[in-house]
Short mmCIF file of C-alpha atoms in Angstrom, two decimals:
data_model
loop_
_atom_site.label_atom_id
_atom_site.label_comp_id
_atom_site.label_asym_id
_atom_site.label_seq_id
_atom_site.Cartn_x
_atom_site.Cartn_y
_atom_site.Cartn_z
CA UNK L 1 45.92 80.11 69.09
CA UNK L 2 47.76 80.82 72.34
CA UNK L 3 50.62 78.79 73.27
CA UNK L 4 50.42 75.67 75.69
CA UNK L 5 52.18 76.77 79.09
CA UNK L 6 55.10 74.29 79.70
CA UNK L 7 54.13 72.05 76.70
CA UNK L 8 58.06 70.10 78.04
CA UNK L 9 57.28 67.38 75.10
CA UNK L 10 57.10 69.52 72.68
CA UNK L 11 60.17 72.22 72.99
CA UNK L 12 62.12 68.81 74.45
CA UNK L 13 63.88 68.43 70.98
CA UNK L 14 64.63 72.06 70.20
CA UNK L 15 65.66 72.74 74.50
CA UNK L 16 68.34 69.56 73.80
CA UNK L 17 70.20 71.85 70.83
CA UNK L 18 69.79 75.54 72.26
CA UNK L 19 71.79 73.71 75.60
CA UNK L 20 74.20 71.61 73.51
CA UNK L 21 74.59 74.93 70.91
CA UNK L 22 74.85 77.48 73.97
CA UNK L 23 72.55 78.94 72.47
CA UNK L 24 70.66 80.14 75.82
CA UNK L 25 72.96 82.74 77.75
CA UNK L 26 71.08 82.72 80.74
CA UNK L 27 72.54 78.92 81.33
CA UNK L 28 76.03 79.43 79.45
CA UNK L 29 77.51 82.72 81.07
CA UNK L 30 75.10 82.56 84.18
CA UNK L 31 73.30 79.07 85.58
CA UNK L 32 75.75 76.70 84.94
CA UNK L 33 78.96 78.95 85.75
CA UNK L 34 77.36 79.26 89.12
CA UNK L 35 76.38 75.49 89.90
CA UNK L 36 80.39 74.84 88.70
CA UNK L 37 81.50 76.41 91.47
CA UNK L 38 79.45 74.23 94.04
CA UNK L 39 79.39 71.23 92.52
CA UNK L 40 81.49 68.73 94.91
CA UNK L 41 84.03 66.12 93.88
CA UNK L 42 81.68 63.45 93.00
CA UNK L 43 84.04 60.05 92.37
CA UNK L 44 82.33 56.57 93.44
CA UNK L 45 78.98 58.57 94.47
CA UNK L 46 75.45 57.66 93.23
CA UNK L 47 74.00 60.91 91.74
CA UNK L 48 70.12 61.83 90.93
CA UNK L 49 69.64 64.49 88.40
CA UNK L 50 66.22 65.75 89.69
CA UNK L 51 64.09 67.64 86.81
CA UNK L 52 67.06 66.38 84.05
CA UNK L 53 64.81 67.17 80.91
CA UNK L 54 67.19 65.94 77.80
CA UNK L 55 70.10 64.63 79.83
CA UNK L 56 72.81 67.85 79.03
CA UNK L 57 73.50 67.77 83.00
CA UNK L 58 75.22 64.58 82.82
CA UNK L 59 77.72 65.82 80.99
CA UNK L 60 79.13 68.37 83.09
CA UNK L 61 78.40 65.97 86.23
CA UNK L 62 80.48 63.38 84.78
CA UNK L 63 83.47 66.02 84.86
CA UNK L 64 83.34 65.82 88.40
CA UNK L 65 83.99 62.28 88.87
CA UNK L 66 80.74 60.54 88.21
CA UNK L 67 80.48 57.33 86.58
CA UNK L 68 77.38 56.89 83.83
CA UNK L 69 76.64 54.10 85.53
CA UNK L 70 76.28 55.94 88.96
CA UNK L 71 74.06 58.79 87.12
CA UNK L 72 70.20 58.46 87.16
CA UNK L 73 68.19 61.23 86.03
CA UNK L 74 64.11 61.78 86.63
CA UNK L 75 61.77 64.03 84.47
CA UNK L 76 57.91 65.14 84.17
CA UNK L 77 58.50 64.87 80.27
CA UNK L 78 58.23 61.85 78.57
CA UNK L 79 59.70 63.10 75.25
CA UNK L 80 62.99 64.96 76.98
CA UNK L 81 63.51 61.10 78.54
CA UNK L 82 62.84 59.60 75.33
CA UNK L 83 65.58 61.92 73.62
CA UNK L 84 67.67 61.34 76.90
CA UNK L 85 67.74 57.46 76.80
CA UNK L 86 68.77 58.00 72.83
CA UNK L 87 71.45 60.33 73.43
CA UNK L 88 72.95 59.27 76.49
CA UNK L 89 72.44 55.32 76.07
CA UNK L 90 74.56 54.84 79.32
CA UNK L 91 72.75 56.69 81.77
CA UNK L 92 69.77 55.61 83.29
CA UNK L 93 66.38 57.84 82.84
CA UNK L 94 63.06 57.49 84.01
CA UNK L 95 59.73 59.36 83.90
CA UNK L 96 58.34 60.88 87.42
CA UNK L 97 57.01 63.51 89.56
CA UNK L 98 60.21 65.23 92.17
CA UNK L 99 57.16 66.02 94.13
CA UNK L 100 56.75 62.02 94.72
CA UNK L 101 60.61 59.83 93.73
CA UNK L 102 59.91 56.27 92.98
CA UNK L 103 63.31 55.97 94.74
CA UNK L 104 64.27 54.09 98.14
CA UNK L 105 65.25 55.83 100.96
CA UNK L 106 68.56 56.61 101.64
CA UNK L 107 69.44 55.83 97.60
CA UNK L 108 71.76 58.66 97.03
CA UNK L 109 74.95 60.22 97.57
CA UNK L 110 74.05 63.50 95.93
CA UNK L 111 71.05 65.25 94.28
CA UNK L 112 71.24 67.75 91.54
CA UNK L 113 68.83 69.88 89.98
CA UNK L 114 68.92 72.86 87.67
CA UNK L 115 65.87 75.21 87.06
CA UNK L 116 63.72 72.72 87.87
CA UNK L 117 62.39 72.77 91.02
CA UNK L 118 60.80 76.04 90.63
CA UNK L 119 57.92 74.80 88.60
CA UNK L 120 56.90 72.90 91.42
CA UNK L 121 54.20 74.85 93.74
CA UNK L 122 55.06 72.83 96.36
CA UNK L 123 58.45 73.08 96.68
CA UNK L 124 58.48 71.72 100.59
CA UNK L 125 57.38 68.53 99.00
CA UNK L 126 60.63 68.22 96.71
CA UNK L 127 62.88 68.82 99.68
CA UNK L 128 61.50 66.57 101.84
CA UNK L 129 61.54 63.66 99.02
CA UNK L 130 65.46 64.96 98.49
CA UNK L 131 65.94 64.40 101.85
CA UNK L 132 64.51 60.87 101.65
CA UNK L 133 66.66 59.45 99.29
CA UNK L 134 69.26 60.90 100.20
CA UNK L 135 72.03 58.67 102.24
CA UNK L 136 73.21 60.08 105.89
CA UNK L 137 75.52 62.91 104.64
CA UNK L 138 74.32 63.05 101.64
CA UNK L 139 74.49 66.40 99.43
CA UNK L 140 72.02 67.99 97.33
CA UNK L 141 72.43 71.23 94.87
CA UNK L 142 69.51 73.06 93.32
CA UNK L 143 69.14 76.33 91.67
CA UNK L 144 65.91 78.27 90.79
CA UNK L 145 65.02 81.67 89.79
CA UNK L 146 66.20 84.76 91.85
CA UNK L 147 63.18 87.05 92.88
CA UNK L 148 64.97 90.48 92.16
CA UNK L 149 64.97 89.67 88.44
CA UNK L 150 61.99 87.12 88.40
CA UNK L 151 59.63 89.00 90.79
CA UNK L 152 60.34 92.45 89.27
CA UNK L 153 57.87 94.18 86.95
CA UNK L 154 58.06 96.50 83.62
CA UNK L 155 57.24 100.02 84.15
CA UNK L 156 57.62 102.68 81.38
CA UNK L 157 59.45 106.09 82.55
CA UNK L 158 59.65 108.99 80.25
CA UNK L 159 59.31 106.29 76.91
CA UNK L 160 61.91 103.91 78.36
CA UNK L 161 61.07 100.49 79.58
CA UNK L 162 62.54 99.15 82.95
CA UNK L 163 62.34 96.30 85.22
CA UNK L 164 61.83 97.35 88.62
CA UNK L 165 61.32 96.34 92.18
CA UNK L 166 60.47 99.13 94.68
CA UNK L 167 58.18 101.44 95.65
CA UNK L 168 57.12 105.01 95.83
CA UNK L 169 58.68 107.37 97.63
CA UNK L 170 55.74 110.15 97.63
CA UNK L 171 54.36 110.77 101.32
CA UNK L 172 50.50 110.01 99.90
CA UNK L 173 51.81 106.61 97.65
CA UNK L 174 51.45 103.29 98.79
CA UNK L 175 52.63 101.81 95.27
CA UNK L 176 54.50 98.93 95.47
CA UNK L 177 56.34 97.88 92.07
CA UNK L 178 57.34 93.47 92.60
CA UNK L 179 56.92 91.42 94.96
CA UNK L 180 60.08 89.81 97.00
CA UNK L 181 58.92 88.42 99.56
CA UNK L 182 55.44 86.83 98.10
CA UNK L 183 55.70 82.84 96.75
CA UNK L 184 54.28 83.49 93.19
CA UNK L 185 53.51 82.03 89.70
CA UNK L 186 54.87 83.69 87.05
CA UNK L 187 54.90 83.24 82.98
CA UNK L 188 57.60 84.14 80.82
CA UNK L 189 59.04 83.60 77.10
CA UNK L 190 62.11 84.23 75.62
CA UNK L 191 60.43 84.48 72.28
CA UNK L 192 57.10 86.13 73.03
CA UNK L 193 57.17 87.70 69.44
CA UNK L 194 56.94 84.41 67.59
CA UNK L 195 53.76 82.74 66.61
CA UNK L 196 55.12 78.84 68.20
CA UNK L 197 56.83 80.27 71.19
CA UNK L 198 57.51 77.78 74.61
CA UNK L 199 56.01 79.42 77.45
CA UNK L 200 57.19 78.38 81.10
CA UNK L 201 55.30 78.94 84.35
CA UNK L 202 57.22 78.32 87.02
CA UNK L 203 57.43 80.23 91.16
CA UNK L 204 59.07 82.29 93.01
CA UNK L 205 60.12 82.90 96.15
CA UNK L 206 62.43 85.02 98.36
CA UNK L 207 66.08 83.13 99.19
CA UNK L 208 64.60 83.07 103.09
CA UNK L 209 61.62 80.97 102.22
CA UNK L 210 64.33 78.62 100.71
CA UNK L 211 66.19 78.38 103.47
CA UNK L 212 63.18 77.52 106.13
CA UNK L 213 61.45 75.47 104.12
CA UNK L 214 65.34 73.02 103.95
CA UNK L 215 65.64 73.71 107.75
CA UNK L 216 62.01 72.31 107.76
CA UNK L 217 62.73 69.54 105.46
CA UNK L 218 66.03 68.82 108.18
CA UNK L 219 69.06 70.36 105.99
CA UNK L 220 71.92 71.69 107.18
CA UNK L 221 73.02 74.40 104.33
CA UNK L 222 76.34 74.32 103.74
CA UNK L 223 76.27 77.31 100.85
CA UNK L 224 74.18 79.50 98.98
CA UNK L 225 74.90 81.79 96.09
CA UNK L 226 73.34 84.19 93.90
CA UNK L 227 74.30 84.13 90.11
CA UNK L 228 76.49 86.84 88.48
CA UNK L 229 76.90 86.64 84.40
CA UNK L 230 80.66 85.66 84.12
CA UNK L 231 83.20 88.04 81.17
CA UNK L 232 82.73 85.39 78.51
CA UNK L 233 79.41 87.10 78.18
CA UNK L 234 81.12 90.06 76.49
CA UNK L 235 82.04 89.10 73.45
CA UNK L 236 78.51 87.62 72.62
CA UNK L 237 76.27 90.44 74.26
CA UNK L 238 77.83 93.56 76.09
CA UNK L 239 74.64 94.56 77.47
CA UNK L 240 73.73 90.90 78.88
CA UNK L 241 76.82 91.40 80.81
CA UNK L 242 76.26 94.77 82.05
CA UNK L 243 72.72 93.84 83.55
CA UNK L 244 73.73 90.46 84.69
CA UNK L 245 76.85 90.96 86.19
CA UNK L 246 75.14 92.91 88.90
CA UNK L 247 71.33 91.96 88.79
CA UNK L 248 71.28 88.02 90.15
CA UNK L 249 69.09 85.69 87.66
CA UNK L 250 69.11 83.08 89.87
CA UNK L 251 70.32 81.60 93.01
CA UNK L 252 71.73 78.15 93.91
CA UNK L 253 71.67 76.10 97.40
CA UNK L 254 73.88 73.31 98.63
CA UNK L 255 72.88 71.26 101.72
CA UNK L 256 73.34 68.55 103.80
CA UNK L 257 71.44 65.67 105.21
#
């Protein structure tokens, strides 16, 4: 039986433990190291945590100056806010759609999100409700998947597998390996071997249909980065490193309303 694409309920238990175990190195020595960096001193400022699945986020937020109390976090997934609420008794969580907040306007003093918005199709939508709710000045951080590794395809040369985007250099070829610049769905599993693997299908798109789409929504961007894996990664997985240090994963944007 094939797996259910982004079955959130039921991987919410075992995604809470692979984050709190570290177990994932794309979000230990990649994700988060980047969002660190851009994350702004956030003392006496109401924060949203926008796609928040089990509530991890709130920990590192809260090392920035947040109070609990000032912390609300949304998800899709009624189990990952079920395990929230029990894990995190002091922060509020509720169940929603970032395509639609059941927030007021002008709620907000800053909006974070990590890997989440990208499973939205309609990523215009989320910025625009972002905007919304956010106060006059208000900041918001987000980070989604980077199309040179997420928009790349396998191709096998001479018996060795690589991911590639590119295209052919012959004077009769018109073969085009990826896609940057198209907005696309795309499936992946870290586990594709095992029988009761999670399978995620989220979209991606090129960093300058990010940026329009906030200038559209009426951002100002203030920064935008593109992950590199940090030399923690070393002692865990040489090879991670190598590849990540100098391929970007993902990319992160911080703007301004």
């Amino acid at each position: 039986m094939e797996a259910k694409i982004n079955d959130y309920n039921k991987f919410a238990e075992k995604r809470q433990q692979d984050l709190i175990n570290g177990i994932k190195p794309s979000h230990r020595f990649v994700e988060k190291p980047m969002m660190k960096e851009m994350i702004p001193n956030l003392k006496n400022k109401k924060v949203l945590m926008l796609g928040c699945g089990t509530g991890e986020e709130s920990k590192l937020l809260e090392t920035f100056g947040v109070s609990p109390t000032d912390l609300i976090g949304i998800d899709l997934s009624n189990k990952s806010i079920e395990i929230a609420k029990k894990t995190y008794s002091d922060i509020e969580f509720v169940v929603g759609d970032i395509n639609d907040l059941p927030f007021d306007s002008d709620s907000f003093d800053f909006v974070y999100s990590s890997l989440a918005i990208h499973y939205s199709s309609t990523p215009e939508k989320v910025y625009k409700e972002v905007y919304r709710v956010l106060k006059p000045n208000g900041l918001f951080l987000f980070s989604v998947g980077h199309p040179l590794r997420w928009s790349s395809i396998e191709k096998n040369i001479d018996g060795e597998t690589f991911r590639i985007i590119g295209c052919s250099k012959n004077d009769d070829g018109n073969k085009v390996y990826g896609k940057y610049h198209s907005f696309e769905k795309h499936t992946f599993s870290s586990f594709a071997w095992q029988n009761d693997n999670e399978v995620l299908e989220f979209y991606v798109g090129s960093p300058s249909m990010h940026f329009k789409l906030l200038i559209k929504a009426n951002f100002e961007i203030l920064d935008f980065t593109e992950s590199k894996c940090v030399e923690e990664a070393k002692t865990i997985d040489m090879n991670y490193y190598i590849k990540n240090s100098e391929i970007p994963q993902f990319m992160a944007f911080l703007a301004r309303k």
